[in-house]
Amino acid sequence: MADQKLVTLKINDREIQVAPGTLVIEAARRMGTEVPSFCYYPGLSLQAACRMCLVEVEKAPKLMTACTLVAAEGMVVRTDSEQVRQARKAMLEFLLTNHPLDCPVCDKGGECELQDMVFRYGADSSRFIEEKVHRPEEKWSEVVYYDAPRCILCFRCVRVCDEGMGVKALGVGMRGVNSVIIPNQGDHLECEECGMCIDICPVGALTSGTYRYKTRPWEMQYVSTVCTHCSNGCKTTLSVRNHEILRANNRDLSGINKEFLCVKGRFGFDFTKHPERIRQPLLRKDGKLYPVSWEEAAEAAATRLKQVLDASGGDAIGVIGSNRTSNEENYLLQRLARANFGTNNIDHHRTADYAGLHAALGENAAEKQLGMGDLEQATAVLLIGNDPTQQNPLVAWQIRSAIRHNGARLYILNGGEIKLRRQAKQYVRLGAGQEAAAVRWLAQGKETLTAELVSELTALKAQLETETELAIVFGAELSGAAIGELVAFGSRLSGRVRYMALGDYANSRGAADLGVLPDRLPGYAHVDDGHARKVFEKLWGSGLPAKAGLSAPKMVEAAQAGKLKALYVVGANPLKHFGKRDGSRGNLELLIVHELFLTETAQQADIIFPAASAYEKDGSVTNTAGEIQLLHKAAEVMGPRSDFDLLRILSHQMEKLGAGKAFHYRTAEAVFEEIGKAVKGYDVAQAGLVTGGAEAARIAVPRNGHAPYDVPAGLIFSAQDTLFSSGTLGRYCTLLESLPESEAKP
Amino acid sequence: MQLSPQLAKKFETLENRYPVKRSALIPMLIYAQDEYGYVTDDMVAEIAGRLGLNTVQVEETLAYYSMLRRKPAGKHHVQVCTNVACMLRGGNEILDRAKRRLEIGHKETTKDGVFSLEEVECLGACTGAPAMQVNYDYYEELTPNKFDRIIEDLDAGRKPAPAPVISGALHPRHPLETPLISKRWGIPNSRSIDVYLQHEGYQALEKALKQMTPESIIEEVKKSNLRGRGGAGFATGMKWSFVPKDSPKAKYVICNADESEPGTCKDRPLMEMDPHQLIEGMVIAGRAIGAHRGFIYIRGEYRYVLDIVDAAIAEAYARGYLGKNILGSGFDFELLIHTGAGAYECGEESALMESLEGKRGYPRIKPPFPAIVGLYGCPTIINNVETLSSVPAILREGGEAYANRGTPKNGGTRLVCVSGHVNKPGIYEVPLSFNMKRFIEEVAGGIPGGRKLKAVIPGGSSCPALKPDEIDIPMDYDSLAKAGSMLGSGGMVVADETTCMVDLARRIMHFYAHESCGWCIPCREGTSWLRKMLERFHAGAGRPQDIDMVGELAKNMLGKTFCPLGDAAAMPTISIITKWRHEFEEHLNGRCAYKQAESIVGAR
């Protein structure tokens, strides 16, 4: 692109150079000149319907719409002439004829584009004395309401639903001045309930069922943080009043997801104030859980852990971490296990084999890593397994964007009829669980597959070989050695190949990256790697165990069998997910849990610490693509403390009893700073993070002569969440649970 | 759902006849409605399923077209036109009579479900005004008494004979007329291929296929100075030459037969009396641009005309003038007829293509123009019925000879349909540049009752109206433009001194507000606002400041809308409020000075 000849045009007497094909409205914006518009929306198809962006162009017989006008060499444009101002005023006067002037009670008042435009460009009085078009407001779903008279018919909602989401749940009904937006079920919506239509609406025509009539925009604080649900790491801006989250959106289009949020990101925050939230430490006495003081709970935890340590040693303790806690908390948790307890019995529910991907890519891992932004820019995507529409909504959005904007070719290998197949250039339907076999065939060509499948894979392979760049995105269907095969296949393609593993939950990648694994230290160095251990031993002032520990399922089995004496669980529900079907703690002596709610595991605990959610803490998380972003505390809930605090408290209590060193970090930032020093690849630029961006972790794992990487079958599995579920946390998202669509689980 | 065998067969044919399946949507909806009286929920789902659409896509399209209904209408759906041409000849009185007689209002159905009533926009029967349609049957030159008799017949289970062909086409030829494309009108069975062949039929095609190259056809059309007869007057040969010859995409020829500009009813007789002339013109156009498929998009109200053209197409296929290897030349051309469903906006070329693709009739962003990106994204030429019907004559007699029938830059003849207050409303073929005053006075027989002329709308209701002292001009594109108006579509509406110009402005705006597609703000809101203002003004609640405001609002639309519909609404309004301002001022005293005179005309 660098050698592309630029086009020079003049806007309001100022010369500007832009790339060929640039629209005048964009050229003007680039030089800081606002050309008002309603229907123009970057990334969506052009309409030229609102006529707000009319500008004067020299030699043109009439005003032109800047949103469809392509900048041409020598073009002379005026955006501020009397004629242009008069036209804008006229458009706004027309718009206001049927628009109700109910701004004082309209949800959008204060952040309404129409209001702003009338303020800036409109007339000071109204000449319209005829009767307005009336129509009652309609409730389309629990989260979407439509007020037709307020609608200015910019069709952004229709386009974002169709082009952006690929759902096409909205249409236009009637015609002329009676035109309205119509939902797909006649009088209501049945859709992904993403709410994109609400936030893209420039006026108060589409309003949110969870936010409407609750507050005024100027009464709230706005806190940008990262969605706590899936692993895609959408930036979300929480609107907070009196420490309470009232709304989530991303209207400033910042972050990796720009305007995108799915139903969970936009509406799944009500768990923070769920009545069943644990607000006090609980201690089991005589078989029952009683609320106790923080001192009592902390002392009990430290004392009883010390007893186990003294009696049975560190390897009698197991630690199970979370997919949602922050990077700093994950780092501290594995420090607690390794340095304070002296065990590598630490793991979490692994939903993607990030370690496997790093092992396969080795030194090339950083440059072969596919970011969310890269995916949107991709020209070819190979999707293996997973159903991104349901499980990784931003990934699906990025893929659709790539197809729409770059004409990207999508190739799918999947055992199910996932929705994205409709956009695929080639969709290879596999048998259930056949993904790894198909990849082996691609890599080695010898695998017993049906002739039909072989011919499809042959065609696919031929296609992939023609691509100059390929983004490979895969789910938990590939783990261990299969990822090695995939990378082997990818390395033989002539084009540039990059990879993204798809996991579940907000920080599953961070848990893996930062060593919440039984055999890997932070940064994926194997625990038997003396050099790597030494770095941490030096930092923490204690020796670290060199023998790999138990995986999460093994820990639960061992605990139930009484082989493990104590289990320390942070933000996880292992008794539900692993071990015996009955979910009992079996012969486990001590169970300590950090939790928001009394989950199946928490109910059986001896000591429960009420934990803060991601929306109630600072820190950082890493999305499934390896991009680090900052969490900012938005809500304040009485009682719970962050896992960072809880782990610090415990470390101090244990130090008092002579078990390991206390953690002397004052803030999450201090921990992150240490991570940056200790984990190569996490030493990312602060500026990007602080300004609300994402910085890619660039971990590269030196090949160290280990046996080929593999994991036992079944160790890594997806939670199979849908758009409307979010593991254990999802059960406490009342609104998600209330949506009729949530029942149609695949 | 269970479909009747006929409908199932119809659906199957429709589903498989278009390059893109969705194109079948509007015809499927309208044929389903013909059978069930309206489009049921089940039918929406059925059609969506058949075309691979979701139901909201079907609902969107359905809701756009005024002929399509989601609720039942009466067995006899009475549609009374009150648009300008009918209004001037008593259309409102027919509507009043209908309301009283049937005891229902606009868009209502009698309790027994036998009759429903709708006040509709121009039906393309202007020379037979006042007119109505009962279902698809045209009844023209109505009087209140004639209306009563039709209703009595229908009520008694008898079907009154509809107009055999449009009124005003088969008049004795006026000596000043120069029939060329209308010359077969009146010949018995002129619509049949045999009669056509006896009267020079398909000679031009033979010449085009055997003696001419595509380039020389375009050259000949260029020489003829033929300009688009639909309204815009763009040079036809030039338009054809824009189609990229080297494009690997399919190319299409579309005939715009969505005639719906109020006052215009010339395409209807051209198709019903001489369909083969149009077919011949289309094949030639296809040959000229290298297209192998053509579509005739015909307005939904013209169902009987559609059936006539469809039968003619079948004849042409049977005789080898359509289909594969036409006349042994190796040239293939397929031709399809496609029905609209009630939308003036679909007369705009890009909106028509959207509609032909089964979507709402929203116009497209231009550029690209249809010659480059048209139907299904392919190069397309789209011409009016009269334009394409002129092509065979041009090839037969040569471009130059054709051009010489008119004046330089305005070649050939054209059909003028004159309606309103003239003694002989009708469709006449005269050379371009024929004097307008002379036309009204001599060809159209002058103003009835010796009354004085007040206004002339020269070419359909979107053209600025002319005062009596402005009409002594040649009727051609350039002279009309010089006079501040347009030649338009040839639909001339004449209003005499009994006409209330406020009412005329109101009725014109009523039409454009009804037909505004709703895409862009100025047209959607502007036409609606102006309609309400003019209604209020005409009803006697006008304010002095309203007069200027009407002009200002119209100017705020002018040149700023997405497509020309906004201009079409603004221009006549501006002309009326400027030239007949005194009538608006007189209205301010609270009553319409012409009300009484108007009802006398209507009672005629």
PDB file of N, CA and C in Angstrom, chain A residues 46-51 54 62 68 86-87 90-91 93-95 97-98 127-131 152-153 155 168 171-177 179 182 184, chain B residues 54-57 60 63-64 342-343 360 362 365 514-522 524-526 528-529 532-533 536 543 549 552-553 556 559-562:
ATOM      1  N   LEU A  46     -23.225   1.681   2.715  1.00  0.00           N
ATOM      2  CA  LEU A  46     -23.550   3.104   2.570  1.00  0.00           C
ATOM      3  C   LEU A  46     -25.022   3.282   2.212  1.00  0.00           C
ATOM      4  N   GLN A  47     -25.578   4.391   2.625  1.00  0.00           N
ATOM      5  CA  GLN A  47     -26.997   4.620   2.384  1.00  0.00           C
ATOM      6  C   GLN A  47     -27.310   5.961   1.762  1.00  0.00           C
ATOM      7  N   ALA A  48     -26.614   6.996   2.181  1.00  0.00           N
ATOM      8  CA  ALA A  48     -26.913   8.361   1.725  1.00  0.00           C
ATOM      9  C   ALA A  48     -28.370   8.718   1.969  1.00  0.00           C
ATOM     10  N   ALA A  49     -28.942   8.208   3.044  1.00  0.00           N
ATOM     11  CA  ALA A  49     -30.367   8.387   3.288  1.00  0.00           C
ATOM     12  C   ALA A  49     -30.681   9.609   4.137  1.00  0.00           C
ATOM     13  N   CYS A  50     -29.813   9.939   5.096  1.00  0.00           N
ATOM     14  CA  CYS A  50     -30.205  11.004   6.023  1.00  0.00           C
ATOM     15  C   CYS A  50     -29.940  12.388   5.462  1.00  0.00           C
ATOM     16  N   ARG A  51     -29.101  12.488   4.472  1.00  0.00           N
ATOM     17  CA  ARG A  51     -28.801  13.738   3.766  1.00  0.00           C
ATOM     18  C   ARG A  51     -28.206  14.805   4.681  1.00  0.00           C
ATOM     19  N   LEU A  54     -24.612  16.505   3.392  1.00  0.00           N
ATOM     20  CA  LEU A  54     -24.527  17.225   2.119  1.00  0.00           C
ATOM     21  C   LEU A  54     -23.428  18.287   2.196  1.00  0.00           C
ATOM     22  N   LYS A  62     -25.340  20.284  -7.768  1.00  0.00           N
ATOM     23  CA  LYS A  62     -26.057  20.385  -6.505  1.00  0.00           C
ATOM     24  C   LYS A  62     -25.212  19.812  -5.380  1.00  0.00           C
ATOM     25  N   THR A  68     -20.950   9.265   0.395  1.00  0.00           N
ATOM     26  CA  THR A  68     -20.839   8.386  -0.773  1.00  0.00           C
ATOM     27  C   THR A  68     -19.863   8.939  -1.791  1.00  0.00           C
ATOM     28  N   GLN A  86     -27.561  25.756   5.576  1.00  0.00           N
ATOM     29  CA  GLN A  86     -29.004  25.858   5.365  1.00  0.00           C
ATOM     30  C   GLN A  86     -29.598  24.466   5.101  1.00  0.00           C
ATOM     31  N   ALA A  87     -28.878  23.655   4.335  1.00  0.00           N
ATOM     32  CA  ALA A  87     -29.373  22.302   4.039  1.00  0.00           C
ATOM     33  C   ALA A  87     -29.461  21.468   5.317  1.00  0.00           C
ATOM     34  N   ALA A  90     -32.337  22.471   7.306  1.00  0.00           N
ATOM     35  CA  ALA A  90     -33.584  21.988   6.716  1.00  0.00           C
ATOM     36  C   ALA A  90     -33.800  20.506   7.028  1.00  0.00           C
ATOM     37  N   MET A  91     -32.733  19.715   6.938  1.00  0.00           N
ATOM     38  CA  MET A  91     -32.863  18.274   7.220  1.00  0.00           C
ATOM     39  C   MET A  91     -33.317  18.074   8.662  1.00  0.00           C
ATOM     40  N   GLU A  93     -34.895  20.174  10.529  1.00  0.00           N
ATOM     41  CA  GLU A  93     -36.273  20.627  10.697  1.00  0.00           C
ATOM     42  C   GLU A  93     -37.240  19.542  10.220  1.00  0.00           C
ATOM     43  N   PHE A  94     -36.899  18.922   9.095  1.00  0.00           N
ATOM     44  CA  PHE A  94     -37.730  17.822   8.600  1.00  0.00           C
ATOM     45  C   PHE A  94     -37.775  16.678   9.608  1.00  0.00           C
ATOM     46  N   LEU A  95     -36.589  16.350  10.140  1.00  0.00           N
ATOM     47  CA  LEU A  95     -36.515  15.218  11.068  1.00  0.00           C
ATOM     48  C   LEU A  95     -37.350  15.446  12.312  1.00  0.00           C
ATOM     49  N   THR A  97     -40.043  17.033  12.599  1.00  0.00           N
ATOM     50  CA  THR A  97     -41.492  17.151  12.443  1.00  0.00           C
ATOM     51  C   THR A  97     -42.215  15.993  13.120  1.00  0.00           C
ATOM     52  N   ASN A  98     -41.749  14.796  12.899  1.00  0.00           N
ATOM     53  CA  ASN A  98     -42.438  13.657  13.507  1.00  0.00           C
ATOM     54  C   ASN A  98     -41.721  13.082  14.713  1.00  0.00           C
ATOM     55  N   ARG A 127     -41.397  25.217  13.217  1.00  0.00           N
ATOM     56  CA  ARG A 127     -42.480  25.762  12.399  1.00  0.00           C
ATOM     57  C   ARG A 127     -43.572  24.733  12.161  1.00  0.00           C
ATOM     58  N   PHE A 128     -43.388  23.558  12.679  1.00  0.00           N
ATOM     59  CA  PHE A 128     -44.322  22.468  12.385  1.00  0.00           C
ATOM     60  C   PHE A 128     -45.531  22.538  13.319  1.00  0.00           C
ATOM     61  N   ILE A 129     -46.711  22.720  12.756  1.00  0.00           N
ATOM     62  CA  ILE A 129     -47.901  22.794  13.615  1.00  0.00           C
ATOM     63  C   ILE A 129     -48.907  21.681  13.291  1.00  0.00           C
ATOM     64  N   GLU A 130     -48.519  20.774  12.377  1.00  0.00           N
ATOM     65  CA  GLU A 130     -49.462  19.709  12.012  1.00  0.00           C
ATOM     66  C   GLU A 130     -49.389  18.591  13.058  1.00  0.00           C
ATOM     67  N   GLU A 131     -50.263  17.628  12.894  1.00  0.00           N
ATOM     68  CA  GLU A 131     -50.262  16.510  13.837  1.00  0.00           C
ATOM     69  C   GLU A 131     -49.112  15.566  13.520  1.00  0.00           C
ATOM     70  N   ILE A 152     -35.571   7.725  13.544  1.00  0.00           N
ATOM     71  CA  ILE A 152     -35.302   8.619  12.414  1.00  0.00           C
ATOM     72  C   ILE A 152     -34.991   7.834  11.141  1.00  0.00           C
ATOM     73  N   LEU A 153     -35.147   6.518  11.217  1.00  0.00           N
ATOM     74  CA  LEU A 153     -34.972   5.656  10.051  1.00  0.00           C
ATOM     75  C   LEU A 153     -33.609   5.819   9.383  1.00  0.00           C
ATOM     76  N   PHE A 155     -31.585   3.313   9.683  1.00  0.00           N
ATOM     77  CA  PHE A 155     -31.373   1.904   9.318  1.00  0.00           C
ATOM     78  C   PHE A 155     -30.045   1.333   9.808  1.00  0.00           C
ATOM     79  N   LYS A 168     -30.067 -10.788  10.861  1.00  0.00           N
ATOM     80  CA  LYS A 168     -31.190 -10.280  10.059  1.00  0.00           C
ATOM     81  C   LYS A 168     -32.517 -10.481  10.787  1.00  0.00           C
ATOM     82  N   GLY A 171     -36.125  -5.593  10.138  1.00  0.00           N
ATOM     83  CA  GLY A 171     -36.411  -5.178   8.778  1.00  0.00           C
ATOM     84  C   GLY A 171     -37.134  -3.841   8.800  1.00  0.00           C
ATOM     85  N   VAL A 172     -37.531  -3.393   7.618  1.00  0.00           N
ATOM     86  CA  VAL A 172     -38.258  -2.133   7.520  1.00  0.00           C
ATOM     87  C   VAL A 172     -39.666  -2.452   7.055  1.00  0.00           C
ATOM     88  N   GLY A 173     -40.637  -1.926   7.769  1.00  0.00           N
ATOM     89  CA  GLY A 173     -42.021  -2.150   7.382  1.00  0.00           C
ATOM     90  C   GLY A 173     -42.652  -0.874   6.864  1.00  0.00           C
ATOM     91  N   MET A 174     -43.817  -0.994   6.232  1.00  0.00           N
ATOM     92  CA  MET A 174     -44.550   0.147   5.675  1.00  0.00           C
ATOM     93  C   MET A 174     -43.647   0.927   4.719  1.00  0.00           C
ATOM     94  N   ARG A 175     -44.047   2.126   4.393  1.00  0.00           N
ATOM     95  CA  ARG A 175     -43.172   2.945   3.561  1.00  0.00           C
ATOM     96  C   ARG A 175     -43.474   4.423   3.784  1.00  0.00           C
ATOM     97  N   GLY A 176     -42.659   5.254   3.179  1.00  0.00           N
ATOM     98  CA  GLY A 176     -42.832   6.693   3.319  1.00  0.00           C
ATOM     99  C   GLY A 176     -42.758   7.096   4.778  1.00  0.00           C
ATOM    100  N   VAL A 177     -43.590   8.065   5.134  1.00  0.00           N
ATOM    101  CA  VAL A 177     -43.520   8.600   6.492  1.00  0.00           C
ATOM    102  C   VAL A 177     -44.004   7.577   7.524  1.00  0.00           C
ATOM    103  N   SER A 179     -42.959   4.501   7.550  1.00  0.00           N
ATOM    104  CA  SER A 179     -41.952   3.445   7.668  1.00  0.00           C
ATOM    105  C   SER A 179     -41.599   3.206   9.124  1.00  0.00           C
ATOM    106  N   ILE A 182     -39.197  -3.270  11.854  1.00  0.00           N
ATOM    107  CA  ILE A 182     -40.021  -4.397  12.306  1.00  0.00           C
ATOM    108  C   ILE A 182     -39.135  -5.540  12.805  1.00  0.00           C
ATOM    109  N   ASN A 184     -38.432  -9.653  13.758  1.00  0.00           N
ATOM    110  CA  ASN A 184     -38.652 -10.840  12.918  1.00  0.00           C
ATOM    111  C   ASN A 184     -39.851 -11.696  13.306  1.00  0.00           C
TER     112      ASN A 184
ATOM    113  N   ASN B  54     -35.690 -15.312   5.180  1.00  0.00           N
ATOM    114  CA  ASN B  54     -36.370 -15.392   6.461  1.00  0.00           C
ATOM    115  C   ASN B  54     -37.628 -14.539   6.385  1.00  0.00           C
ATOM    116  N   THR B  55     -38.528 -14.765   7.321  1.00  0.00           N
ATOM    117  CA  THR B  55     -39.852 -14.146   7.159  1.00  0.00           C
ATOM    118  C   THR B  55     -39.780 -12.626   7.195  1.00  0.00           C
ATOM    119  N   VAL B  56     -38.813 -12.087   7.926  1.00  0.00           N
ATOM    120  CA  VAL B  56     -38.753 -10.625   8.001  1.00  0.00           C
ATOM    121  C   VAL B  56     -38.393 -10.045   6.627  1.00  0.00           C
ATOM    122  N   GLN B  57     -37.649 -10.793   5.842  1.00  0.00           N
ATOM    123  CA  GLN B  57     -37.330 -10.313   4.491  1.00  0.00           C
ATOM    124  C   GLN B  57     -38.589 -10.285   3.625  1.00  0.00           C
ATOM    125  N   GLU B  60     -40.821  -7.351   4.920  1.00  0.00           N
ATOM    126  CA  GLU B  60     -40.286  -6.053   4.501  1.00  0.00           C
ATOM    127  C   GLU B  60     -40.751  -5.701   3.098  1.00  0.00           C
ATOM    128  N   ALA B  63     -44.622  -5.251   2.844  1.00  0.00           N
ATOM    129  CA  ALA B  63     -45.172  -4.032   3.442  1.00  0.00           C
ATOM    130  C   ALA B  63     -44.957  -2.818   2.560  1.00  0.00           C
ATOM    131  N   TYR B  64     -44.017  -2.920   1.659  1.00  0.00           N
ATOM    132  CA  TYR B  64     -43.662  -1.755   0.842  1.00  0.00           C
ATOM    133  C   TYR B  64     -44.696  -1.478  -0.254  1.00  0.00           C
ATOM    134  N   GLY B 342     -47.590  -2.157  -6.984  1.00  0.00           N
ATOM    135  CA  GLY B 342     -48.115  -0.899  -6.480  1.00  0.00           C
ATOM    136  C   GLY B 342     -47.078  -0.045  -5.798  1.00  0.00           C
ATOM    137  N   ALA B 343     -46.241   0.625  -6.590  1.00  0.00           N
ATOM    138  CA  ALA B 343     -45.263   1.552  -6.038  1.00  0.00           C
ATOM    139  C   ALA B 343     -44.746   2.442  -7.161  1.00  0.00           C
ATOM    140  N   ARG B 360     -37.584  -4.260  -1.335  1.00  0.00           N
ATOM    141  CA  ARG B 360     -38.310  -2.993  -1.269  1.00  0.00           C
ATOM    142  C   ARG B 360     -37.787  -2.085  -2.384  1.00  0.00           C
ATOM    143  N   TYR B 362     -36.393   0.605  -3.005  1.00  0.00           N
ATOM    144  CA  TYR B 362     -35.544   1.744  -2.669  1.00  0.00           C
ATOM    145  C   TYR B 362     -34.583   2.000  -3.819  1.00  0.00           C
ATOM    146  N   ILE B 365     -27.719   3.946  -4.737  1.00  0.00           N
ATOM    147  CA  ILE B 365     -26.738   5.029  -4.820  1.00  0.00           C
ATOM    148  C   ILE B 365     -26.138   5.024  -6.230  1.00  0.00           C
ATOM    149  N   HIS B 514     -47.792   9.842  -0.508  1.00  0.00           N
ATOM    150  CA  HIS B 514     -48.202   8.428  -0.496  1.00  0.00           C
ATOM    151  C   HIS B 514     -47.128   7.548  -1.122  1.00  0.00           C
ATOM    152  N   GLU B 515     -46.436   8.079  -2.106  1.00  0.00           N
ATOM    153  CA  GLU B 515     -45.484   7.259  -2.854  1.00  0.00           C
ATOM    154  C   GLU B 515     -44.041   7.395  -2.387  1.00  0.00           C
ATOM    155  N   SER B 516     -43.774   8.342  -1.514  1.00  0.00           N
ATOM    156  CA  SER B 516     -42.411   8.475  -1.003  1.00  0.00           C
ATOM    157  C   SER B 516     -41.991   7.143  -0.383  1.00  0.00           C
ATOM    158  N   CYS B 517     -40.814   6.686  -0.730  1.00  0.00           N
ATOM    159  CA  CYS B 517     -40.419   5.356  -0.253  1.00  0.00           C
ATOM    160  C   CYS B 517     -39.989   5.401   1.198  1.00  0.00           C
ATOM    161  N   GLY B 518     -39.623   6.577   1.692  1.00  0.00           N
ATOM    162  CA  GLY B 518     -39.232   6.685   3.098  1.00  0.00           C
ATOM    163  C   GLY B 518     -37.746   6.543   3.326  1.00  0.00           C
ATOM    164  N   TRP B 519     -37.005   6.425   2.259  1.00  0.00           N
ATOM    165  CA  TRP B 519     -35.567   6.202   2.409  1.00  0.00           C
ATOM    166  C   TRP B 519     -34.865   7.449   2.961  1.00  0.00           C
ATOM    167  N   CYS B 520     -35.097   8.596   2.312  1.00  0.00           N
ATOM    168  CA  CYS B 520     -34.354   9.772   2.759  1.00  0.00           C
ATOM    169  C   CYS B 520     -35.245  10.757   3.505  1.00  0.00           C
ATOM    170  N   ILE B 521     -34.616  11.478   4.396  1.00  0.00           N
ATOM    171  CA  ILE B 521     -35.354  12.350   5.301  1.00  0.00           C
ATOM    172  C   ILE B 521     -36.141  13.447   4.568  1.00  0.00           C
ATOM    173  N   PRO B 522     -35.506  14.209   3.682  1.00  0.00           N
ATOM    174  CA  PRO B 522     -36.238  15.353   3.134  1.00  0.00           C
ATOM    175  C   PRO B 522     -37.497  14.962   2.372  1.00  0.00           C
ATOM    176  N   ARG B 524     -39.202  11.974   2.688  1.00  0.00           N
ATOM    177  CA  ARG B 524     -40.129  11.287   3.594  1.00  0.00           C
ATOM    178  C   ARG B 524     -40.882  12.288   4.461  1.00  0.00           C
ATOM    179  N   GLU B 525     -40.134  13.179   5.086  1.00  0.00           N
ATOM    180  CA  GLU B 525     -40.764  14.117   6.014  1.00  0.00           C
ATOM    181  C   GLU B 525     -41.333  15.325   5.283  1.00  0.00           C
ATOM    182  N   GLY B 526     -40.641  15.751   4.225  1.00  0.00           N
ATOM    183  CA  GLY B 526     -41.072  16.947   3.508  1.00  0.00           C
ATOM    184  C   GLY B 526     -42.411  16.757   2.808  1.00  0.00           C
ATOM    185  N   SER B 528     -44.718  14.631   3.492  1.00  0.00           N
ATOM    186  CA  SER B 528     -45.769  14.421   4.482  1.00  0.00           C
ATOM    187  C   SER B 528     -46.176  15.749   5.132  1.00  0.00           C
ATOM    188  N   TRP B 529     -45.156  16.538   5.472  1.00  0.00           N
ATOM    189  CA  TRP B 529     -45.434  17.850   6.073  1.00  0.00           C
ATOM    190  C   TRP B 529     -46.235  18.722   5.102  1.00  0.00           C
ATOM    191  N   LYS B 532     -49.833  17.666   4.729  1.00  0.00           N
ATOM    192  CA  LYS B 532     -50.666  18.091   5.856  1.00  0.00           C
ATOM    193  C   LYS B 532     -50.947  19.593   5.801  1.00  0.00           C
ATOM    194  N   MET B 533     -49.935  20.360   5.441  1.00  0.00           N
ATOM    195  CA  MET B 533     -50.115  21.811   5.366  1.00  0.00           C
ATOM    196  C   MET B 533     -51.123  22.184   4.293  1.00  0.00           C
ATOM    197  N   ARG B 536     -54.624  21.265   5.255  1.00  0.00           N
ATOM    198  CA  ARG B 536     -55.141  22.234   6.224  1.00  0.00           C
ATOM    199  C   ARG B 536     -55.489  23.543   5.522  1.00  0.00           C
ATOM    200  N   ARG B 543     -52.812  29.876   7.244  1.00  0.00           N
ATOM    201  CA  ARG B 543     -52.327  31.111   7.868  1.00  0.00           C
ATOM    202  C   ARG B 543     -51.531  31.864   6.800  1.00  0.00           C
ATOM    203  N   MET B 549     -44.161  29.508   3.416  1.00  0.00           N
ATOM    204  CA  MET B 549     -43.553  28.303   3.994  1.00  0.00           C
ATOM    205  C   MET B 549     -43.666  27.107   3.046  1.00  0.00           C
ATOM    206  N   GLU B 552     -40.927  27.481   0.719  1.00  0.00           N
ATOM    207  CA  GLU B 552     -39.618  27.249   1.355  1.00  0.00           C
ATOM    208  C   GLU B 552     -39.377  25.765   1.606  1.00  0.00           C
ATOM    209  N   LEU B 553     -40.395  25.098   2.122  1.00  0.00           N
ATOM    210  CA  LEU B 553     -40.215  23.669   2.417  1.00  0.00           C
ATOM    211  C   LEU B 553     -39.969  22.892   1.125  1.00  0.00           C
ATOM    212  N   ASN B 556     -36.548  23.351   0.230  1.00  0.00           N
ATOM    213  CA  ASN B 556     -35.655  22.578   1.102  1.00  0.00           C
ATOM    214  C   ASN B 556     -35.544  21.112   0.672  1.00  0.00           C
ATOM    215  N   GLY B 559     -33.529  19.171  -4.892  1.00  0.00           N
ATOM    216  CA  GLY B 559     -32.096  18.937  -5.103  1.00  0.00           C
ATOM    217  C   GLY B 559     -31.390  18.279  -3.937  1.00  0.00           C
ATOM    218  N   LYS B 560     -32.107  17.975  -2.866  1.00  0.00           N
ATOM    219  CA  LYS B 560     -31.429  17.410  -1.696  1.00  0.00           C
ATOM    220  C   LYS B 560     -31.842  15.977  -1.413  1.00  0.00           C
ATOM    221  N   THR B 561     -32.811  15.489  -2.160  1.00  0.00           N
ATOM    222  CA  THR B 561     -33.301  14.150  -1.860  1.00  0.00           C
ATOM    223  C   THR B 561     -32.440  13.097  -2.556  1.00  0.00           C
ATOM    224  N   PHE B 562     -32.639  11.856  -2.123  1.00  0.00           N
ATOM    225  CA  PHE B 562     -31.826  10.749  -2.627  1.00  0.00           C
ATOM    226  C   PHE B 562     -32.099  10.488  -4.101  1.00  0.00           C
TER     227      PHE B 562
END
